[in-house]
Amino acid sequence: MNLKEAINSYKYNEALEIIDKMLSASPTNSKLLYTKSSVLYKLEKYEEAEPILIKLCNENPKSANLIYSLALVTLALDKKERAVYLLELAYERGIDDSIYKIIDLMFERKGICDYEACAVCCCKNVILKGIDGKTIKDEEAFTKFKERPGANTGWQKINENKKGDWIFSCENLGEKNICKIYETRPEECRDFPSGVLSLKAGCTYHFELKENIIKLQSERVFALIIEILEVYGYKKEVIKLKELHL
């Protein structure tokens, strides 16, 4: 098994062994070091990944991907203030997803999934994104998606749209769209919706601003966040955020 195969099959411990062997012959190879940090992140070995990424960021201070990766590791280590700063920096370097990470850090999910009373179904006629962040359009991408730890393996393709995106429904839906395995549902299902912007109208969950919000350094990032929240209809939250950032 080579490195690519190990990573694609989620055999991260094997991948780490392969990387270490390759690094023994080329210890300063930045591409290998970055790959190692990514594998360590997948293994939740954040304290080992952090110094590697700090070193790489010092050597390549303009690299948006490195800064964003360091932000994710820093966040996993619960260094939220530092993580927010790095996410702002990553956005300024061109990583748009940083904005949504910052927004999610401002909110916390409240309530329960009252699936019998829910007015919207998050498991029917949906388009899914694969592990590469792109919408699933073929069997290979779908297979890799289902192999993820904690993934819902009950997804079934029912159609595809004009763009070639596959459309899915979950086979675990019973009568009246009630989940047949609710009490033992996969981690993927328990975590959804994980972000305030992924919340659908009619969902029985809701999101509230956290009490202690980290003040942003970038006025441009703050202005964009306000704009996004206004588009999504979070008017009260926008007013409160503006008050907190005065």
C-alpha positions as a Python dict, from the first residue, in 0.01 Angstrom:
ca = {
    (1, 'M'): (0, 0, 0),
    (2, 'N'): (134, 343, -94),
    (3, 'L'): (73, 672, 85),
    (4, 'K'): (-217, 784, -135),
    (5, 'E'): (-396, 452, -95),
    (6, 'A'): (-352, 459, 283),
    (7, 'I'): (-497, 810, 310),
    (8, 'N'): (-784, 742, 70),
    (9, 'S'): (-880, 430, 266),
    (10, 'Y'): (-862, 621, 599),
    (11, 'K'): (-575, 405, 726),
    (12, 'Y'): (-406, 701, 887),
    (13, 'N'): (-173, 508, 1119),
    (14, 'E'): (-34, 320, 819),
    (15, 'A'): (-7, 650, 631),
    (16, 'L'): (189, 801, 919),
    (17, 'E'): (437, 514, 915),
    (18, 'I'): (490, 559, 540),
    (19, 'I'): (541, 935, 580),
    (20, 'D'): (795, 891, 860),
    (21, 'K'): (996, 650, 644),
    (22, 'M'): (992, 901, 358),
    (23, 'L'): (1090, 1184, 591),
    (24, 'S'): (1388, 988, 721),
    (25, 'A'): (1535, 1027, 373),
    (26, 'S'): (1409, 1383, 323),
    (27, 'P'): (1346, 1545, 664),
    (28, 'T'): (1292, 1900, 533),
    (29, 'N'): (1048, 1809, 258),
    (30, 'S'): (773, 2065, 318),
    (31, 'K'): (511, 1875, 118),
    (32, 'L'): (567, 1561, 325),
    (33, 'L'): (563, 1760, 649),
    (34, 'Y'): (233, 1921, 553),
    (35, 'T'): (88, 1580, 469),
    (36, 'K'): (208, 1450, 804),
    (37, 'S'): (36, 1737, 984),
    (38, 'S'): (-287, 1659, 796),
    (39, 'V'): (-270, 1291, 892),
    (40, 'L'): (-196, 1381, 1255),
    (41, 'Y'): (-500, 1607, 1249),
    (42, 'K'): (-715, 1318, 1125),
    (43, 'L'): (-578, 1105, 1408),
    (44, 'E'): (-664, 1385, 1653),
    (45, 'K'): (-298, 1421, 1747),
    (46, 'Y'): (-324, 1798, 1745),
    (47, 'E'): (-32, 1867, 1978),
    (48, 'E'): (199, 1686, 1736),
    (49, 'A'): (55, 1859, 1430),
    (50, 'E'): (81, 2212, 1572),
    (51, 'P'): (464, 2255, 1581),
    (52, 'I'): (494, 2116, 1228),
    (53, 'L'): (246, 2371, 1095),
    (54, 'I'): (399, 2657, 1293),
    (55, 'K'): (737, 2577, 1138),
    (56, 'L'): (588, 2557, 788),
    (57, 'C'): (396, 2884, 838),
    (58, 'N'): (715, 3059, 952),
    (59, 'E'): (887, 2938, 637),
    (60, 'N'): (591, 3025, 413),
    (61, 'P'): (408, 3315, 585),
    (62, 'K'): (192, 3394, 281),
    (63, 'S'): (55, 3043, 236),
    (64, 'A'): (-322, 3056, 289),
    (65, 'N'): (-357, 2678, 314),
    (66, 'L'): (-92, 2651, 584),
    (67, 'I'): (-247, 2930, 789),
    (68, 'Y'): (-593, 2774, 758),
    (69, 'S'): (-462, 2431, 858),
    (70, 'L'): (-289, 2581, 1160),
    (71, 'A'): (-613, 2758, 1251),
    (72, 'L'): (-803, 2428, 1251),
    (73, 'V'): (-540, 2259, 1469),
    (74, 'T'): (-532, 2558, 1705),
    (75, 'L'): (-909, 2545, 1730),
    (76, 'A'): (-899, 2171, 1807),
    (77, 'L'): (-658, 2253, 2091),
    (78, 'D'): (-922, 2494, 2225),
    (79, 'K'): (-705, 2801, 2168),
    (80, 'K'): (-1006, 2989, 2034),
    (81, 'E'): (-872, 3345, 2038),
    (82, 'R'): (-559, 3246, 1848),
    (83, 'A'): (-768, 3031, 1611),
    (84, 'V'): (-1001, 3320, 1526),
    (85, 'Y'): (-702, 3545, 1449),
    (86, 'L'): (-559, 3279, 1218),
    (87, 'L'): (-897, 3228, 1048),
    (88, 'E'): (-918, 3602, 983),
    (89, 'L'): (-569, 3592, 837),
    (90, 'A'): (-657, 3289, 623),
    (91, 'Y'): (-959, 3473, 484),
    (92, 'E'): (-743, 3774, 399),
    (93, 'R'): (-516, 3530, 210),
    (94, 'G'): (-809, 3390, 11),
    (95, 'I'): (-966, 3102, 210),
    (96, 'D'): (-1337, 3190, 198),
    (97, 'D'): (-1438, 2899, 424),
    (98, 'S'): (-1265, 3081, 710),
    (99, 'I'): (-1557, 3321, 733),
    (100, 'Y'): (-1804, 3041, 796),
    (101, 'K'): (-1578, 2885, 1059),
    (102, 'I'): (-1569, 3218, 1243),
    (103, 'I'): (-1947, 3253, 1224),
    (104, 'D'): (-1995, 2901, 1362),
    (105, 'L'): (-1766, 2989, 1655),
    (106, 'M'): (-1997, 3279, 1742),
    (107, 'F'): (-2304, 3058, 1781),
    (108, 'E'): (-2408, 2750, 1973),
    (109, 'R'): (-2683, 2505, 1886),
    (110, 'K'): (-2982, 2486, 2116),
    (111, 'G'): (-3288, 2264, 2138),
    (112, 'I'): (-3343, 1905, 2031),
    (113, 'C'): (-3420, 1720, 1711),
    (114, 'D'): (-3795, 1669, 1744),
    (115, 'Y'): (-3801, 1459, 1429),
    (116, 'E'): (-4171, 1376, 1463),
    (117, 'A'): (-4265, 1744, 1460),
    (118, 'C'): (-3994, 1869, 1223),
    (119, 'A'): (-4131, 2070, 931),
    (120, 'V'): (-3830, 2002, 709),
    (121, 'C'): (-3654, 1679, 615),
    (122, 'C'): (-3274, 1693, 605),
    (123, 'C'): (-3255, 1332, 485),
    (124, 'K'): (-3461, 1347, 166),
    (125, 'N'): (-3382, 1486, -180),
    (126, 'V'): (-3046, 1629, -75),
    (127, 'I'): (-2719, 1694, -256),
    (128, 'L'): (-2411, 1579, -66),
    (129, 'K'): (-2052, 1697, -77),
    (130, 'G'): (-1772, 1442, -91),
    (131, 'I'): (-1448, 1436, 107),
    (132, 'D'): (-1295, 1677, -146),
    (133, 'G'): (-1564, 1936, -75),
    (134, 'K'): (-1722, 1893, -418),
    (135, 'T'): (-2074, 1768, -483),
    (136, 'I'): (-2095, 1393, -540),
    (137, 'K'): (-2134, 1304, -905),
    (138, 'D'): (-2003, 947, -932),
    (139, 'E'): (-1971, 613, -754),
    (140, 'E'): (-1608, 663, -652),
    (141, 'A'): (-1683, 988, -468),
    (142, 'F'): (-1989, 831, -305),
    (143, 'T'): (-1794, 526, -186),
    (144, 'K'): (-1526, 744, -24),
    (145, 'F'): (-1798, 954, 136),
    (146, 'K'): (-1960, 649, 298),
    (147, 'E'): (-1624, 519, 425),
    (148, 'R'): (-1568, 821, 650),
    (149, 'P'): (-1569, 756, 1026),
    (150, 'G'): (-1916, 831, 1165),
    (151, 'A'): (-2074, 854, 820),
    (152, 'N'): (-2434, 767, 747),
    (153, 'T'): (-2421, 462, 521),
    (154, 'G'): (-2796, 473, 457),
    (155, 'W'): (-2780, 726, 174),
    (156, 'Q'): (-2923, 605, -158),
    (157, 'K'): (-2906, 780, -492),
    (158, 'I'): (-3257, 853, -620),
    (159, 'N'): (-3188, 1097, -904),
    (160, 'E'): (-2945, 1353, -1040),
    (161, 'N'): (-2989, 1712, -1153),
    (162, 'K'): (-2892, 1884, -1478),
    (163, 'K'): (-2545, 1961, -1341),
    (164, 'G'): (-2482, 1590, -1278),
    (165, 'D'): (-2506, 1621, -900),
    (166, 'W'): (-2643, 1306, -741),
    (167, 'I'): (-2958, 1349, -531),
    (168, 'F'): (-2997, 1130, -224),
    (169, 'S'): (-3250, 1014, 30),
    (170, 'C'): (-3184, 806, 341),
    (171, 'E'): (-3309, 448, 344),
    (172, 'N'): (-3370, 476, 719),
    (173, 'L'): (-3667, 706, 671),
    (174, 'G'): (-3993, 536, 759),
    (175, 'E'): (-4354, 647, 747),
    (176, 'K'): (-4413, 1024, 772),
    (177, 'N'): (-4036, 1076, 724),
    (178, 'I'): (-3965, 944, 1075),
    (179, 'C'): (-3617, 799, 1126),
    (180, 'K'): (-3628, 426, 1194),
    (181, 'I'): (-3291, 424, 1373),
    (182, 'Y'): (-3311, 758, 1553),
    (183, 'E'): (-3174, 639, 1888),
    (184, 'T'): (-2871, 477, 1721),
    (185, 'R'): (-2832, 717, 1430),
    (186, 'P'): (-2475, 781, 1303),
    (187, 'E'): (-2255, 1065, 1427),
    (188, 'E'): (-2304, 1249, 1097),
    (189, 'C'): (-2678, 1269, 1166),
    (190, 'R'): (-2638, 1365, 1532),
    (191, 'D'): (-2410, 1655, 1443),
    (192, 'F'): (-2641, 1808, 1181),
    (193, 'P'): (-2698, 2098, 1162),
    (194, 'S'): (-2354, 2183, 1296),
    (195, 'G'): (-2349, 2542, 1173),
    (196, 'V'): (-2590, 2832, 1199),
    (197, 'L'): (-2598, 2885, 822),
    (198, 'S'): (-2690, 2521, 752),
    (199, 'L'): (-3009, 2552, 957),
    (200, 'K'): (-3323, 2509, 746),
    (201, 'A'): (-3651, 2687, 808),
    (202, 'G'): (-3878, 2462, 1012),
    (203, 'C'): (-3595, 2273, 1185),
    (204, 'T'): (-3661, 2224, 1556),
    (205, 'Y'): (-3305, 2324, 1646),
    (206, 'H'): (-3206, 2689, 1677),
    (207, 'F'): (-2880, 2879, 1722),
    (208, 'E'): (-2796, 3153, 1970),
    (209, 'L'): (-2500, 3387, 2000),
    (210, 'K'): (-2251, 3276, 2262),
    (211, 'E'): (-2208, 3494, 2569),
    (212, 'N'): (-1834, 3547, 2528),
    (213, 'I'): (-1762, 3625, 2164),
    (214, 'I'): (-1402, 3687, 2059),
    (215, 'K'): (-1366, 4033, 1912),
    (216, 'L'): (-1242, 4032, 1554),
    (217, 'Q'): (-930, 4218, 1446),
    (218, 'S'): (-1026, 4271, 1082),
    (219, 'E'): (-1297, 4528, 1010),
    (220, 'R'): (-1338, 4379, 663),
    (221, 'V'): (-1405, 4032, 804),
    (222, 'F'): (-1649, 4173, 1060),
    (223, 'A'): (-1837, 4370, 793),
    (224, 'L'): (-1868, 4061, 574),
    (225, 'I'): (-1998, 3851, 865),
    (226, 'I'): (-2261, 4116, 938),
    (227, 'E'): (-2362, 4114, 572),
    (228, 'I'): (-2392, 3733, 563),
    (229, 'L'): (-2599, 3719, 882),
    (230, 'E'): (-2832, 3990, 751),
    (231, 'V'): (-2889, 3790, 432),
    (232, 'Y'): (-2980, 3485, 644),
    (233, 'G'): (-3225, 3692, 849),
    (234, 'Y'): (-3039, 3708, 1183),
    (235, 'K'): (-3138, 4069, 1250),
    (236, 'K'): (-3137, 4054, 1632),
    (237, 'E'): (-2800, 3882, 1632),
    (238, 'V'): (-2656, 4147, 1400),
    (239, 'I'): (-2767, 4424, 1637),
    (240, 'K'): (-2607, 4245, 1932),
    (241, 'L'): (-2284, 4182, 1742),
    (242, 'K'): (-2256, 4547, 1644),
    (243, 'E'): (-2303, 4646, 2008),
    (244, 'L'): (-2036, 4402, 2124),
    (245, 'H'): (-1784, 4529, 1868),
    (246, 'L'): (-1824, 4901, 1941),
}
